[in-house]
Every structure is written in structure tokens, then in C-alpha cells.
Amino acid sequence: MLAATITNQVNGTEQTQANTNTETTVVTEVEMKTEHSVKKAKSTKESVEEYFQDIPILVDVAFCESRFTQFNSDGSVLRGEANRDDVGVMQINEKYHLETSEKLGLDIHTLEGNMAYGRYLYEKFGTDPWEYSSKCWKKHREVALAK
């Protein structure tokens, strides 16, 4: 049974202390936020799989194009090795698609915007925009279907 909750400032960090009949727990605000964030965080792969659950071929395309990577370890958006204008998890080409994506209100430099524009391209052109990587995703799809 919770008897009281006490909030203190200790060394500049807010701490909450809950007193119960059997124990006392001290949890810093940072620990509470971190624990909450860890539970909510999804990997890029999980986000892609969830977003494209109705179009599984685009999950395969994302794997082949970027290995499910939207951002580099330094926080910058992933750019293509063969073509630096290709960005993000779906490797959307800025030269051909940035203007249209902006008109649609999509930021292809974010994971959400990149996936949404990938869906737009697929609905308009099928898998043609990713033909360059088709050897990978067609093979990947055949292996997945064979399982």
C-alpha cells in the first residue's frame, strides 16, 4: 500500500521516493524517461514491416536498398553508395522526387516521410522505381515465399 510520494532535488536531479509499508524506492526522473523510451522505441526494420504490412514487397525493397537504414550513426540521412541523391530507407532519389515529395507535404529525409513517399511511388509506378535493386528483392521475395 502506497503511503506517500516525496519529490526531492538531489544534486540537481529530481528524484521521486515512494514509501510503502514494505519498501522504499528511489527512481530518478532520467531513469523513468529512459525506461519509458526503451519500451516505446522501434527499430527501423520494425517500423518498415509495420508500415508496409499490406505491401510486403516494399519491406523486401527497403532491406535491399538500405538494409533497413534511414540514418547513419552520426545522425545524417543515409545516402546511396552508387548515387548520393538516393536517400533514406527506400533510397528515394532527390533529383527526381524531392520537389514532388515536398508538394505532397512529405519530408523524404525522415523515416515517416521516406516510407510514405515510397508508398506513393509504389501506388503510382509499382516496383519500377526500385528496378536497379530487383535482383536482390526478387530473390529475397522468392526465399521468403519458399519458407
Short mmCIF file of C-alpha atoms in Angstrom, two decimals:
data_model
loop_
_atom_site.label_atom_id
_atom_site.label_comp_id
_atom_site.label_asym_id
_atom_site.label_seq_id
_atom_site.Cartn_x
_atom_site.Cartn_y
_atom_site.Cartn_z
CA MET A 1 0.00 0.00 0.00
CA LEU A 2 1.44 3.40 -1.02
CA ALA A 3 1.70 5.70 1.98
CA ALA A 4 3.32 8.78 0.39
CA THR A 5 5.22 10.08 -2.61
CA ILE A 6 8.05 12.52 -1.95
CA THR A 7 9.85 14.57 -4.61
CA ASN A 8 13.31 15.94 -3.75
CA GLN A 9 16.06 17.78 -5.56
CA VAL A 10 19.28 15.78 -5.08
CA ASN A 11 22.45 17.05 -6.76
CA GLY A 12 20.36 18.99 -9.27
CA THR A 13 18.39 15.88 -10.33
CA GLU A 14 14.75 15.47 -9.38
CA GLN A 15 14.08 12.22 -7.58
CA THR A 16 10.80 10.62 -6.60
CA GLN A 17 10.67 8.49 -3.50
CA ALA A 18 7.69 6.24 -2.89
CA ASN A 19 7.21 4.99 0.65
CA THR A 20 5.34 1.74 1.16
CA ASN A 21 4.82 -0.45 4.17
CA THR A 22 7.47 -2.90 2.96
CA GLU A 23 9.98 -0.94 0.85
CA THR A 24 11.27 2.42 -0.31
CA THR A 25 12.02 3.03 -3.99
CA VAL A 26 14.04 5.94 -5.35
CA VAL A 27 13.95 6.46 -9.13
CA THR A 28 15.48 9.46 -10.88
CA GLU A 29 13.45 11.33 -13.49
CA VAL A 30 16.08 10.41 -16.12
CA GLU A 31 15.69 6.71 -15.32
CA MET A 32 11.91 6.95 -15.64
CA LYS A 33 12.17 8.67 -19.03
CA THR A 34 14.83 6.23 -20.27
CA GLU A 35 12.84 3.18 -19.18
CA HIS A 36 9.74 4.57 -20.90
CA SER A 37 11.67 5.36 -24.09
CA VAL A 38 13.20 1.90 -24.31
CA LYS A 39 9.77 0.30 -24.17
CA LYS A 40 8.44 2.55 -26.96
CA ALA A 41 11.43 2.57 -29.32
CA LYS A 42 11.05 0.58 -32.54
CA SER A 43 13.81 -0.38 -34.88
CA THR A 44 13.69 0.93 -38.42
CA LYS A 45 13.05 -2.64 -39.56
CA GLU A 46 10.04 -2.94 -37.25
CA SER A 47 8.70 0.41 -38.45
CA VAL A 48 9.09 -0.62 -42.10
CA GLU A 49 7.45 -4.01 -41.52
CA GLU A 50 4.53 -2.40 -39.72
CA TYR A 51 4.07 0.41 -42.26
CA PHE A 52 4.23 -1.89 -45.28
CA GLN A 53 2.38 -4.89 -43.80
CA ASP A 54 -0.11 -4.55 -46.66
CA ILE A 55 2.67 -4.32 -49.31
CA PRO A 56 5.31 -6.86 -48.21
CA ILE A 57 7.38 -6.43 -51.38
CA LEU A 58 8.28 -2.93 -50.13
CA VAL A 59 9.71 -4.48 -46.95
CA ASP A 60 12.00 -6.51 -49.22
CA VAL A 61 12.83 -3.41 -51.27
CA ALA A 62 13.76 -1.50 -48.08
CA PHE A 63 16.02 -4.35 -46.99
CA CYS A 64 17.78 -4.48 -50.35
CA GLU A 65 18.05 -0.72 -50.82
CA SER A 66 19.24 0.24 -47.34
CA ARG A 67 19.36 -2.81 -45.05
CA PHE A 68 16.58 -1.02 -43.13
CA THR A 69 18.68 2.09 -42.51
CA GLN A 70 17.29 5.63 -42.55
CA PHE A 71 20.09 7.39 -40.68
CA ASN A 72 23.84 6.91 -40.36
CA SER A 73 25.36 6.51 -36.90
CA ASP A 74 26.20 10.24 -36.88
CA GLY A 75 22.51 11.12 -37.36
CA SER A 76 22.77 12.15 -41.00
CA VAL A 77 20.35 10.68 -43.52
CA LEU A 78 21.63 7.60 -45.34
CA ARG A 79 22.73 8.35 -48.89
CA GLY A 80 23.23 5.85 -51.68
CA GLU A 81 26.67 4.48 -52.46
CA ALA A 82 26.13 4.41 -56.23
CA ASN A 83 24.08 7.63 -56.31
CA ARG A 84 24.38 10.20 -53.49
CA ASP A 85 20.98 11.65 -54.46
CA ASP A 86 19.28 8.47 -53.17
CA VAL A 87 18.21 8.98 -49.54
CA GLY A 88 16.80 7.02 -46.66
CA VAL A 89 15.38 3.58 -46.11
CA MET A 90 13.64 3.48 -49.52
CA GLN A 91 16.54 5.27 -51.29
CA ILE A 92 14.30 7.95 -52.80
CA ASN A 93 16.19 9.99 -55.41
CA GLU A 94 16.20 13.70 -54.52
CA LYS A 95 16.90 14.80 -58.10
CA TYR A 96 13.69 13.23 -59.40
CA HIS A 97 11.43 13.16 -56.34
CA LEU A 98 12.27 15.91 -53.84
CA GLU A 99 10.04 18.55 -55.42
CA THR A 100 7.04 16.20 -55.71
CA SER A 101 7.53 14.90 -52.18
CA GLU A 102 7.55 18.46 -50.85
CA LYS A 103 4.37 19.30 -52.80
CA LEU A 104 2.76 16.29 -51.13
CA GLY A 105 3.92 17.58 -47.75
CA LEU A 106 6.36 14.70 -47.24
CA ASP A 107 9.92 15.03 -45.95
CA ILE A 108 11.86 12.15 -47.52
CA HIS A 109 14.70 12.83 -45.06
CA THR A 110 12.55 11.46 -42.20
CA LEU A 111 11.66 7.79 -41.83
CA GLU A 112 7.93 8.50 -41.93
CA GLY A 113 8.17 10.76 -44.99
CA ASN A 114 10.52 8.39 -46.80
CA MET A 115 8.19 5.43 -46.29
CA ALA A 116 5.10 7.48 -47.21
CA TYR A 117 6.73 8.65 -50.44
CA GLY A 118 7.81 5.06 -51.14
CA ARG A 119 4.14 4.04 -50.82
CA TYR A 120 3.15 6.88 -53.16
CA LEU A 121 5.70 5.72 -55.74
CA TYR A 122 4.56 2.11 -55.46
CA GLU A 123 0.89 3.04 -55.88
CA LYS A 124 1.76 5.12 -58.95
CA PHE A 125 4.50 3.00 -60.60
CA GLY A 126 4.64 -0.38 -58.86
CA THR A 127 8.18 -1.61 -58.19
CA ASP A 128 9.67 0.13 -61.26
CA PRO A 129 11.41 2.88 -59.23
CA TRP A 130 13.47 0.17 -57.50
CA GLU A 131 14.31 -1.89 -60.60
CA TYR A 132 18.04 -1.34 -60.01
CA SER A 133 17.89 -3.49 -56.86
CA SER A 134 15.37 -6.02 -58.20
CA LYS A 135 17.88 -8.88 -58.36
CA CYS A 136 18.08 -8.62 -54.58
CA TRP A 137 14.43 -8.10 -53.66
CA LYS A 138 13.05 -10.57 -56.21
CA LYS A 139 15.42 -13.21 -54.87
CA HIS A 140 14.67 -12.18 -51.28
CA ARG A 141 10.93 -12.46 -52.01
CA GLU A 142 11.31 -15.93 -53.56
CA VAL A 143 13.22 -17.15 -50.49
CA ALA A 144 10.58 -15.69 -48.15
CA LEU A 145 7.74 -17.31 -50.11
CA ALA A 146 9.53 -20.67 -50.17
CA LYS A 147 9.69 -20.81 -46.36
#
